[in-house]
Amino acid sequence: MLLIECPYCGERPEPEFVYGGQAHVARPREPSGVSAQQWTNYLYLRDNTRGVHAERWRHTHGCGRFFNALRDTTSDQFLATYRVGEAPPAAARGLR
Amino acid sequence: MQRFSGLSLLRRGLTGQRGWQPQWRRAEPKPAYDALIVGGGGHGLGTAYYLAREHGLAHVAVLEKGWIGSGNTGRNTTIIRSNYLFPESAALYDHAVKLWEGLSQALNYNVMFSQRGVLMLAHTVHDSQVAKRHVHANRAAGVDNEWLTAQQAKAFCPLLNIGDIRYPVLGAALQRRGGTARHDAVAWGYARAADALGVDIIENCEVTGIRRDAAGAVEGVETTRGTIRAPRIGVAAAGHTSVILRMADVELPLESYPLQALVSEPVKPVFPCVVMSNTIHAYISQSDKGELVIGAGTDAYTSYTQRGGPHITSHALEAICELFPMFRRMRMLRCWGGIVDVTPDRSPIIGRTPVPGLYVNCGWGTGGFKATPGSAHVFAWTIARDEPHPLNAPFTLERFRDGNLIDEAAAAAVAH
């Protein structure tokens, strides 16, 4: 079970959270203007990174807020958590 | 290849089990092959076998980064069934069941395929309706599946507790042709038969790059054991498919999750069939060795660690203890995780990629073992002829762009 640091509430056990998939996936501003392939990429293509992965979590059974995290998918270790709207911390991003 | 028979077993038994030969060669990589298969699990080894046997490719190699069968082939709960909802899936999975039925004879290797029946429980009105829809769809497609009342389900599996639980069993769908097989024997049997046809099985050989020519077509791979050239490369790398395909700049709609399973201490034969419950999430069978083999769900997050959270396995065990109170004092012996590659529609991708000469067989998610022979058979066809077999033609990568999803989320049985 993971111990996850909510940027608002501090460290809490994993069952309090819901995983929200890859972070920073931007919805096309004009869906009718993009090609079928671009829309497919938005809907279905994910990085599925083996290494440091930026992802969303929601502290559902806590403050209820979404936040982002950097986690190493080869060890499940969290390198950083940060608030929605913030850029991923550069120092943690390079870690492997 | 030394053929196995009752007589050969008897003769070796009377002479102290001496004279057995290794079942496949420890091959060294050659500089070039007609085709390479990346991934030495059941799907990859089977593909190499069918390429050599049915399509006459003389020079085929299987590249495995660890040892064969060390990935999901050796980590799954060995359940085999074909009761999927949509005609495309039912046809593909039933093709596999039909091959399973003759596999031990075809390979001259006992894969211990046992058609003991797969019982899928319904605990709610919605479950019952969905299960009946599956039963009718399967029967219309020529796949056996039948609806049992709760009492009939209990008669089929007497250990089942149908009433005294939070979500009582309202009925069940039973596929009698479903069952289990011995997972390691599938890898070993295909490896032995492929080796006998000249396929090189190269273990401890991790692919680190894919080489392409000026036109973009594949011309070989870089590995930890040197460069190997081949005009055709088939990837059957399960949870690591995204990593391999990215070496050729191909992006796939896959996410890799840990999926856990566990076994109990071995006991005498007590459990007659396979039981699965989608709603309270557990599935269970008993191996011929006597262990209860129990499947849990996937973890919530993507990972490549081959381990998952203990709260996932304890959730599965709580469901098992409710459904089968007599197992409450059983001790669990081992638990482990495998990395499963899940597609958005829970159906596999089997076919060509945008890169000429590069083929992919992935996205089997939580249920690839059951499809092993069928998947390998149609994938070999696809690689040999550079066009899909009619059975895997709908399972393209392009279906996500074109909106032709085969949405089997309800039939996949593992909650994710």
Coordinates of C-alpha atoms in Angstrom, one line a residue:
Chain A
M1 CA 0.0 0.0 0.0
L2 CA 1.4 3.4 -1.0
L3 CA 1.8 6.3 1.4
I4 CA 0.8 9.4 -0.6
E5 CA 1.5 13.0 0.4
C6 CA -1.5 15.1 -0.4
P7 CA -0.3 18.7 -0.9
Y8 CA -3.1 19.9 1.2
C9 CA -3.4 17.3 4.0
G10 CA 0.0 15.6 4.2
E11 CA 0.8 11.9 4.1
R12 CA -2.2 9.5 4.0
P13 CA -2.6 5.8 3.1
E14 CA -3.5 4.9 -0.5
P15 CA -7.1 3.8 0.1
E16 CA -8.0 7.4 0.8
F17 CA -7.1 8.3 -2.8
V18 CA -8.4 7.6 -6.3
Y19 CA -6.0 7.4 -9.2
G20 CA -6.7 9.8 -12.0
G21 CA -4.4 8.7 -14.8
Q22 CA -1.7 10.6 -16.6
A23 CA -1.4 14.3 -15.8
H24 CA -1.1 17.3 -18.1
V25 CA -3.2 15.7 -20.9
A26 CA -4.7 18.8 -22.5
R27 CA -8.1 18.6 -24.2
P28 CA -8.1 20.2 -27.6
R29 CA -9.6 23.6 -27.4
E30 CA -11.5 23.1 -30.6
P31 CA -12.5 19.4 -30.8
S32 CA -14.3 19.9 -34.1
G33 CA -11.2 21.4 -35.6
V34 CA -8.7 18.5 -34.9
S35 CA -8.1 15.4 -37.0
A36 CA -9.4 12.0 -36.1
Q37 CA -5.9 11.0 -35.2
Q38 CA -5.4 14.0 -32.9
W39 CA -8.7 13.2 -31.1
T40 CA -7.7 9.6 -30.8
N41 CA -4.4 10.7 -29.2
Y42 CA -6.2 12.8 -26.7
L43 CA -8.8 10.1 -25.9
Y44 CA -6.6 7.0 -25.8
L45 CA -2.8 7.5 -26.1
R46 CA -1.0 7.7 -22.8
D47 CA 2.7 7.7 -22.2
N48 CA 2.7 4.5 -20.1
T49 CA 6.1 5.6 -18.9
R50 CA 8.6 3.1 -17.5
G51 CA 10.3 5.6 -15.2
V52 CA 9.2 8.9 -13.8
H53 CA 5.5 9.4 -14.5
A54 CA 3.4 12.5 -14.0
E55 CA -0.1 11.5 -12.8
R56 CA -3.2 12.8 -11.2
W57 CA -4.6 11.7 -7.9
R58 CA -7.7 12.8 -6.0
H59 CA -7.8 12.7 -2.2
T60 CA -11.4 11.5 -2.4
H61 CA -11.7 10.4 1.2
G62 CA -10.0 13.5 2.6
C63 CA -10.1 17.0 1.2
G64 CA -11.6 15.8 -2.1
R65 CA -9.1 17.8 -4.2
F66 CA -7.2 16.7 -7.2
F67 CA -3.4 17.1 -7.3
N68 CA -0.5 15.9 -9.4
A69 CA 2.4 13.6 -8.5
L70 CA 5.6 12.4 -10.0
R71 CA 6.1 8.7 -9.3
D72 CA 8.7 6.2 -10.5
T73 CA 6.8 3.4 -12.1
T74 CA 9.8 1.0 -11.7
S75 CA 9.7 1.4 -7.9
D76 CA 6.4 3.1 -7.1
Q77 CA 8.3 5.7 -5.2
F78 CA 6.7 9.2 -5.1
L79 CA 9.3 11.8 -6.0
A80 CA 7.0 14.8 -5.6
T81 CA 3.4 15.9 -5.3
Y82 CA 2.2 19.3 -6.4
R83 CA -1.0 21.3 -6.9
V84 CA -3.0 21.4 -10.1
G85 CA -1.8 24.3 -12.3
E86 CA 1.8 24.1 -11.1
A87 CA 4.5 22.8 -13.3
P88 CA 6.2 19.5 -12.2
P89 CA 9.2 20.2 -10.0
A90 CA 12.2 20.2 -12.3
A91 CA 14.6 18.6 -9.7
A92 CA 12.4 15.6 -9.2
R93 CA 11.7 15.2 -12.9
G94 CA 15.2 14.2 -13.8
L95 CA 15.5 11.5 -11.0
R96 CA 15.4 7.9 -12.1
Chain B
M1 CA 13.1 -34.4 -30.2
Q2 CA 12.6 -37.2 -27.8
R3 CA 8.9 -38.1 -28.1
F4 CA 6.9 -38.7 -24.9
S5 CA 4.7 -41.7 -24.7
G6 CA 3.4 -44.1 -22.0
L7 CA 6.1 -46.5 -23.2
S8 CA 8.9 -44.0 -23.0
L9 CA 7.9 -43.0 -19.5
L10 CA 7.7 -46.6 -18.4
R11 CA 11.1 -47.4 -19.9
R12 CA 12.8 -44.4 -18.3
G13 CA 11.1 -45.3 -15.0
L14 CA 12.5 -48.8 -15.1
T15 CA 16.0 -47.5 -15.8
G16 CA 16.3 -44.9 -13.1
Q17 CA 15.1 -41.9 -15.2
R18 CA 18.4 -41.8 -17.0
G19 CA 18.7 -40.7 -20.6
W20 CA 16.4 -37.8 -20.7
Q21 CA 17.6 -35.0 -22.9
P22 CA 17.1 -31.3 -22.5
Q23 CA 13.8 -30.4 -24.0
W24 CA 15.2 -27.5 -26.1
R25 CA 18.6 -26.3 -27.1
R26 CA 20.3 -23.3 -25.4
A27 CA 20.6 -21.4 -28.6
E28 CA 23.2 -18.7 -29.3
P29 CA 21.9 -15.7 -31.3
K30 CA 22.8 -15.9 -35.0
P31 CA 23.5 -12.7 -37.0
A32 CA 20.2 -12.9 -39.0
Y33 CA 16.9 -14.6 -39.1
D34 CA 13.7 -14.6 -41.3
A35 CA 11.7 -13.4 -38.3
L36 CA 12.2 -12.5 -34.7
I37 CA 9.7 -12.8 -31.9
V38 CA 10.3 -10.5 -28.9
G39 CA 8.9 -12.0 -25.8
G40 CA 9.3 -15.6 -24.7
G41 CA 5.9 -16.2 -23.0
G42 CA 3.2 -18.5 -24.3
H43 CA 2.1 -16.1 -27.0
G44 CA 5.6 -15.5 -28.3
L45 CA 6.7 -19.1 -28.2
G46 CA 3.5 -20.3 -29.7
T47 CA 3.8 -17.7 -32.5
A48 CA 7.3 -19.0 -33.3
Y49 CA 6.0 -22.6 -33.3
Y50 CA 3.1 -21.8 -35.8
L51 CA 5.5 -19.7 -38.0
A52 CA 7.7 -22.8 -38.3
R53 CA 5.1 -25.4 -38.5
E54 CA 2.3 -23.8 -40.6
H55 CA 4.1 -21.2 -42.6
G56 CA 7.4 -22.9 -43.2
L57 CA 9.7 -20.2 -41.9
A58 CA 13.0 -21.9 -41.4
H59 CA 14.9 -19.3 -39.4
V60 CA 13.0 -17.9 -36.5
A61 CA 14.2 -16.8 -33.1
V62 CA 12.4 -16.0 -29.9
L63 CA 14.2 -13.3 -27.8
E64 CA 13.4 -13.3 -24.1
K65 CA 14.9 -10.9 -21.6
G66 CA 14.6 -13.3 -18.7
W67 CA 13.8 -17.0 -18.9
I68 CA 10.9 -18.3 -20.9
G69 CA 7.5 -18.2 -19.2
S70 CA 8.9 -15.9 -16.5
G71 CA 6.4 -13.1 -17.2
N72 CA 2.6 -13.3 -17.2
T73 CA 2.6 -16.8 -18.6
G74 CA 4.0 -18.0 -15.3
R75 CA 2.0 -15.6 -13.2
N76 CA -1.6 -15.9 -14.2
T77 CA -4.4 -18.0 -12.7
T78 CA -4.6 -20.3 -15.8
I79 CA -8.3 -19.9 -16.4
I80 CA -9.5 -20.7 -20.0
R81 CA -13.0 -19.7 -21.3
S82 CA -14.5 -18.1 -24.4
N83 CA -17.7 -16.6 -23.1
Y84 CA -17.1 -13.1 -24.4
L85 CA -19.9 -10.8 -25.4
F86 CA -19.2 -9.6 -29.0
P87 CA -18.9 -11.9 -32.0
E88 CA -15.4 -10.8 -32.8
S89 CA -14.1 -11.7 -29.3
A90 CA -16.1 -14.9 -29.0
A91 CA -14.7 -16.1 -32.3
L92 CA -11.1 -15.3 -31.3
Y93 CA -11.3 -16.8 -27.9
D94 CA -13.3 -19.8 -29.0
H95 CA -10.6 -20.4 -31.7
A96 CA -8.2 -20.6 -28.8
V97 CA -10.4 -23.1 -26.8
K98 CA -10.6 -25.3 -29.9
L99 CA -6.8 -25.3 -30.2
W100 CA -6.5 -26.0 -26.4
E101 CA -8.6 -29.1 -26.9
G102 CA -6.0 -30.7 -29.1
L103 CA -2.9 -28.9 -27.8
S104 CA -1.4 -31.7 -25.7
Q105 CA -1.5 -34.1 -28.7
A106 CA -0.3 -31.5 -31.2
L107 CA 2.7 -30.6 -29.0
N108 CA 3.3 -34.1 -27.6
Y109 CA 3.4 -32.4 -24.3
N110 CA 0.8 -32.6 -21.5
V111 CA -0.4 -29.1 -20.9
M112 CA -3.0 -30.5 -18.4
F113 CA -5.9 -28.8 -20.1
S114 CA -8.9 -29.6 -17.9
Q115 CA -12.4 -28.6 -19.0
R116 CA -13.8 -28.6 -15.5
G117 CA -16.2 -25.7 -16.2
V118 CA -16.1 -22.0 -15.4
L119 CA -18.9 -20.6 -13.2
M120 CA -19.4 -16.8 -13.3
L121 CA -21.6 -15.7 -10.4
A122 CA -24.3 -13.1 -10.5
H123 CA -25.0 -11.2 -7.2
T124 CA -27.4 -8.4 -8.3
V125 CA -30.2 -8.0 -10.8
H126 CA -27.9 -6.1 -13.1
D127 CA -25.4 -9.0 -12.9
S128 CA -28.1 -11.5 -13.8
Q129 CA -29.2 -9.5 -16.8
V130 CA -25.7 -9.0 -18.0
A131 CA -24.9 -12.7 -17.5
K132 CA -28.1 -13.8 -19.4
R133 CA -27.2 -11.4 -22.2
H134 CA -23.8 -13.0 -22.4
V135 CA -25.4 -16.5 -22.4
H136 CA -27.7 -15.6 -25.3
A137 CA -25.0 -13.9 -27.3
N138 CA -22.7 -16.8 -26.8
R139 CA -25.3 -19.4 -27.8
A140 CA -26.2 -17.4 -30.9
A141 CA -22.4 -17.3 -31.8
G142 CA -22.1 -21.1 -31.3
V143 CA -20.2 -20.8 -28.0
D144 CA -21.5 -22.9 -25.1
N145 CA -22.7 -21.0 -22.1
E146 CA -25.8 -21.6 -19.9
W147 CA -27.6 -19.9 -17.1
L148 CA -27.9 -21.7 -13.8
T149 CA -30.1 -20.8 -10.8
A150 CA -28.4 -20.3 -7.5
Q151 CA -29.4 -23.9 -6.5
Q152 CA -28.1 -25.3 -9.7
A153 CA -24.9 -23.4 -9.2
K154 CA -24.5 -24.8 -5.7
A155 CA -25.2 -28.3 -7.1
F156 CA -22.4 -27.8 -9.6
C157 CA -20.0 -26.3 -7.0
P158 CA -21.2 -27.7 -3.6
L159 CA -18.7 -25.5 -1.6
L160 CA -20.4 -22.4 -2.7
N161 CA -22.2 -20.3 -0.1
I162 CA -25.2 -18.8 -2.0
G163 CA -27.3 -17.3 0.8
D164 CA -25.5 -16.3 4.0
I165 CA -23.5 -13.4 2.5
R166 CA -23.8 -9.7 1.9
Y167 CA -24.4 -10.2 -1.8
P168 CA -26.2 -13.5 -2.1
V169 CA -25.7 -15.5 -5.3
L170 CA -28.7 -15.1 -7.6
G171 CA -27.5 -17.4 -10.3
A172 CA -24.5 -18.0 -12.5
A173 CA -23.4 -18.4 -16.1
L174 CA -21.6 -21.7 -16.7
Q175 CA -19.3 -22.5 -19.6
R176 CA -18.7 -26.2 -19.4
R177 CA -15.9 -26.2 -22.0
G178 CA -13.9 -23.7 -19.9
G179 CA -11.4 -24.8 -17.4
T180 CA -7.7 -24.5 -16.6
A181 CA -4.3 -25.6 -18.0
R182 CA -0.8 -25.9 -16.5
H183 CA 0.8 -22.5 -17.4
D184 CA 4.4 -23.6 -17.3
A185 CA 3.7 -26.6 -19.5
V186 CA 2.3 -24.3 -22.1
A187 CA 5.6 -22.3 -22.3
W188 CA 7.7 -25.5 -22.2
G189 CA 5.5 -27.4 -24.6
Y190 CA 5.6 -24.7 -27.2
A191 CA 9.3 -24.1 -26.6
R192 CA 10.1 -27.8 -27.1
A193 CA 8.0 -28.2 -30.2
A194 CA 9.3 -25.0 -31.7
D195 CA 12.9 -26.0 -31.0
A196 CA 12.3 -29.3 -32.7
L197 CA 11.3 -27.3 -35.8
G198 CA 14.5 -25.3 -35.7
V199 CA 13.4 -22.2 -33.8
D200 CA 16.2 -20.7 -31.7
I201 CA 15.0 -19.8 -28.2
I202 CA 17.4 -17.2 -26.8
E203 CA 17.0 -16.4 -23.1
N204 CA 18.6 -13.6 -21.2
C205 CA 18.5 -11.5 -24.3
E206 CA 16.9 -8.1 -23.8
V207 CA 15.9 -6.0 -26.8
T208 CA 17.4 -2.5 -26.4
G209 CA 16.6 -1.0 -29.8
I210 CA 14.9 -1.6 -33.1
R211 CA 16.9 -0.9 -36.3
R212 CA 15.2 0.6 -39.3
D213 CA 16.4 1.1 -42.8
A214 CA 16.2 4.4 -44.8
A215 CA 12.6 3.6 -45.9
G216 CA 11.6 3.2 -42.2
A217 CA 11.1 -0.6 -42.4
V218 CA 12.6 -2.8 -39.6
E219 CA 15.9 -4.5 -40.3
G220 CA 16.7 -5.9 -36.9
V221 CA 17.1 -5.3 -33.2
E222 CA 19.8 -4.3 -30.8
T223 CA 20.0 -6.6 -27.8
T224 CA 22.1 -7.1 -24.7
R225 CA 23.7 -10.0 -26.8
G226 CA 24.4 -8.0 -29.9
T227 CA 22.7 -7.0 -33.1
I228 CA 20.3 -9.5 -34.7
R229 CA 19.0 -8.7 -38.2
A230 CA 15.5 -9.8 -39.5
P231 CA 13.0 -8.3 -42.0
R232 CA 10.1 -9.2 -39.7
I233 CA 9.7 -8.6 -36.0
G234 CA 6.7 -9.7 -33.9
V235 CA 6.4 -8.2 -30.5
A236 CA 4.5 -10.2 -27.8
A237 CA 5.9 -8.4 -24.7
A238 CA 2.8 -8.0 -22.6
G239 CA 3.2 -5.2 -20.0
H240 CA 6.4 -4.0 -21.6
T241 CA 5.0 -3.6 -25.1
S242 CA 4.9 0.2 -24.9
V243 CA 8.6 0.3 -24.0
I244 CA 9.5 -1.9 -27.0
L245 CA 7.3 -0.2 -29.6
R246 CA 8.5 3.2 -28.5
M247 CA 12.0 2.1 -29.8
A248 CA 10.3 2.2 -33.3
D249 CA 8.4 5.4 -32.5
V250 CA 5.1 3.6 -32.4
E251 CA 2.7 4.9 -29.7
L252 CA 0.0 2.5 -28.5
P253 CA -3.2 3.0 -26.5
L254 CA -1.9 0.8 -23.6
E255 CA -1.5 1.3 -19.9
S256 CA 0.4 -1.2 -17.8
Y257 CA -1.0 -2.2 -14.4
P258 CA 0.1 -4.7 -11.7
L259 CA -2.3 -7.7 -11.4
Q260 CA -1.9 -10.0 -8.4
A261 CA -2.6 -13.6 -7.7
L262 CA -1.9 -15.9 -4.8
V263 CA -1.9 -19.6 -3.9
S264 CA -2.7 -21.4 -0.7
E265 CA -1.0 -24.3 0.9
P266 CA -1.7 -27.5 -1.1
V267 CA -4.6 -29.6 0.1
K268 CA -6.5 -32.7 -1.2
P269 CA -8.8 -32.2 -4.2
V270 CA -11.8 -30.3 -2.9
F271 CA -12.7 -27.7 -5.5
P272 CA -14.3 -29.1 -8.7
C273 CA -14.4 -26.2 -11.1
V274 CA -13.4 -22.5 -11.6
V275 CA -15.6 -19.9 -9.9
M276 CA -15.4 -16.2 -10.8
S277 CA -17.2 -13.3 -9.3
N278 CA -17.1 -9.9 -11.0
T279 CA -19.1 -8.0 -8.4
I280 CA -17.4 -9.0 -5.2
H281 CA -14.3 -9.6 -7.2
A282 CA -12.6 -13.0 -6.7
Y283 CA -11.8 -15.9 -8.8
I284 CA -10.6 -19.3 -7.7
S285 CA -9.7 -22.8 -8.8
Q286 CA -7.6 -25.6 -7.5
S287 CA -4.4 -26.7 -9.2
D288 CA -3.6 -30.4 -9.7
K289 CA -0.9 -29.9 -7.1
G290 CA -3.6 -29.0 -4.6
E291 CA -3.1 -25.3 -4.2
L292 CA -6.1 -23.0 -4.3
V293 CA -5.2 -20.5 -7.1
I294 CA -6.8 -17.1 -6.4
G295 CA -6.9 -14.0 -8.6
A296 CA -7.1 -10.5 -7.2
G297 CA -7.7 -7.2 -9.0
T298 CA -5.4 -4.7 -10.6
D299 CA -3.9 -1.9 -8.6
A300 CA -5.3 1.5 -9.4
Y301 CA -2.1 3.0 -10.8
T302 CA 0.2 2.1 -13.7
S303 CA 3.4 0.4 -12.7
Y304 CA 6.2 -1.9 -13.9
T305 CA 7.1 -3.3 -10.5
Q306 CA 5.5 -6.8 -10.7
R307 CA 4.1 -6.3 -7.2
G308 CA 1.0 -4.6 -5.9
G309 CA -0.7 -3.5 -2.7
P310 CA -1.7 -6.0 0.0
H311 CA -5.1 -4.3 0.3
I312 CA -5.9 -5.6 -3.2
T313 CA -5.2 -9.2 -2.3
S314 CA -6.9 -9.0 1.1
H315 CA -10.0 -7.7 -0.7
A316 CA -10.0 -10.8 -2.9
L317 CA -9.5 -13.1 0.1
E318 CA -12.5 -11.5 2.0
A319 CA -14.7 -12.3 -1.0
I320 CA -13.3 -15.9 -1.1
C321 CA -14.0 -16.4 2.6
E322 CA -17.6 -15.2 2.2
L323 CA -18.2 -17.4 -0.9
F324 CA -16.4 -20.4 0.5
P325 CA -16.5 -20.3 4.4
M326 CA -14.6 -23.6 4.6
F327 CA -11.5 -21.8 3.3
R328 CA -11.4 -19.3 6.1
R329 CA -8.6 -21.2 7.9
M330 CA -6.5 -21.9 4.8
R331 CA -3.1 -20.3 4.8
M332 CA -1.8 -18.5 1.8
L333 CA 1.6 -19.6 0.6
R334 CA 2.7 -17.1 -2.0
C335 CA 1.5 -14.0 -3.7
W336 CA 3.0 -12.2 -6.7
G337 CA 2.2 -9.6 -9.4
G338 CA 2.4 -9.5 -13.1
I339 CA 2.3 -6.4 -15.4
V340 CA -0.7 -6.4 -17.7
D341 CA -1.1 -4.1 -20.7
V342 CA -4.7 -2.8 -20.8
T343 CA -6.4 -1.2 -23.8
P344 CA -9.2 1.3 -23.6
D345 CA -11.7 -1.3 -24.8
R346 CA -10.2 -4.3 -22.9
S347 CA -9.7 -6.1 -26.2
P348 CA -6.3 -7.0 -27.6
I349 CA -4.4 -5.4 -30.5
I350 CA -3.1 -8.0 -33.0
G351 CA -1.8 -6.9 -36.3
R352 CA 0.5 -4.7 -38.3
T353 CA 1.9 -1.4 -37.0
P354 CA 2.6 1.8 -39.0
V355 CA 6.2 0.5 -39.3
P356 CA 6.7 -2.0 -42.2
G357 CA 7.8 -5.4 -40.9
L358 CA 6.9 -4.7 -37.3
Y359 CA 3.9 -6.5 -35.9
V360 CA 2.4 -6.4 -32.4
N361 CA 0.3 -8.7 -30.3
C362 CA -0.6 -6.9 -27.1
G363 CA -3.3 -5.5 -25.0
W364 CA -4.5 -8.8 -23.6
G365 CA -4.9 -7.0 -20.2
T366 CA -6.0 -9.2 -17.4
G367 CA -6.9 -12.3 -19.5
G368 CA -4.3 -13.3 -22.1
F369 CA -3.5 -16.8 -20.9
K370 CA -6.8 -18.3 -22.1
A371 CA -6.1 -17.0 -25.6
T372 CA -2.5 -18.3 -25.9
P373 CA -2.9 -20.9 -28.8
G374 CA -5.4 -18.8 -30.7
S375 CA -3.5 -15.6 -30.3
A376 CA -0.2 -17.3 -31.4
H377 CA -1.9 -19.0 -34.3
V378 CA -3.4 -15.8 -35.8
F379 CA -0.3 -13.7 -35.0
A380 CA 1.9 -16.2 -36.9
W381 CA -0.5 -15.9 -39.9
T382 CA -0.3 -12.1 -39.7
I383 CA 3.5 -12.1 -39.6
A384 CA 3.9 -14.7 -42.4
R385 CA 1.5 -13.2 -44.8
D386 CA 1.7 -9.5 -43.8
E387 CA -2.1 -9.4 -43.5
P388 CA -4.4 -10.3 -40.6
H389 CA -6.1 -13.7 -40.3
P390 CA -9.9 -13.2 -40.5
L391 CA -10.2 -13.8 -36.8
N392 CA -7.8 -11.0 -35.8
A393 CA -8.8 -8.6 -38.6
P394 CA -11.1 -6.6 -36.3
F395 CA -8.4 -6.2 -33.6
T396 CA -6.4 -3.5 -35.3
L397 CA -4.6 -0.6 -33.9
E398 CA -6.7 1.7 -36.2
R399 CA -10.0 0.7 -34.5
F400 CA -9.4 3.3 -31.8
R401 CA -9.2 6.0 -34.5
D402 CA -12.0 4.7 -36.5
G403 CA -14.4 4.1 -33.7
N404 CA -14.6 0.3 -34.1
L405 CA -14.0 -0.5 -30.5
I406 CA -14.7 -4.0 -29.2
D407 CA -15.8 -3.1 -25.7
E408 CA -15.4 -6.1 -23.5
A409 CA -15.0 -4.3 -20.2
A410 CA -17.9 -6.4 -18.8
A411 CA -16.5 -9.7 -20.0
A412 CA -12.9 -9.1 -18.9
A413 CA -13.9 -10.2 -15.4
V414 CA -11.1 -8.5 -13.6
A415 CA -12.1 -5.1 -12.1
H416 CA -10.0 -2.3 -13.5

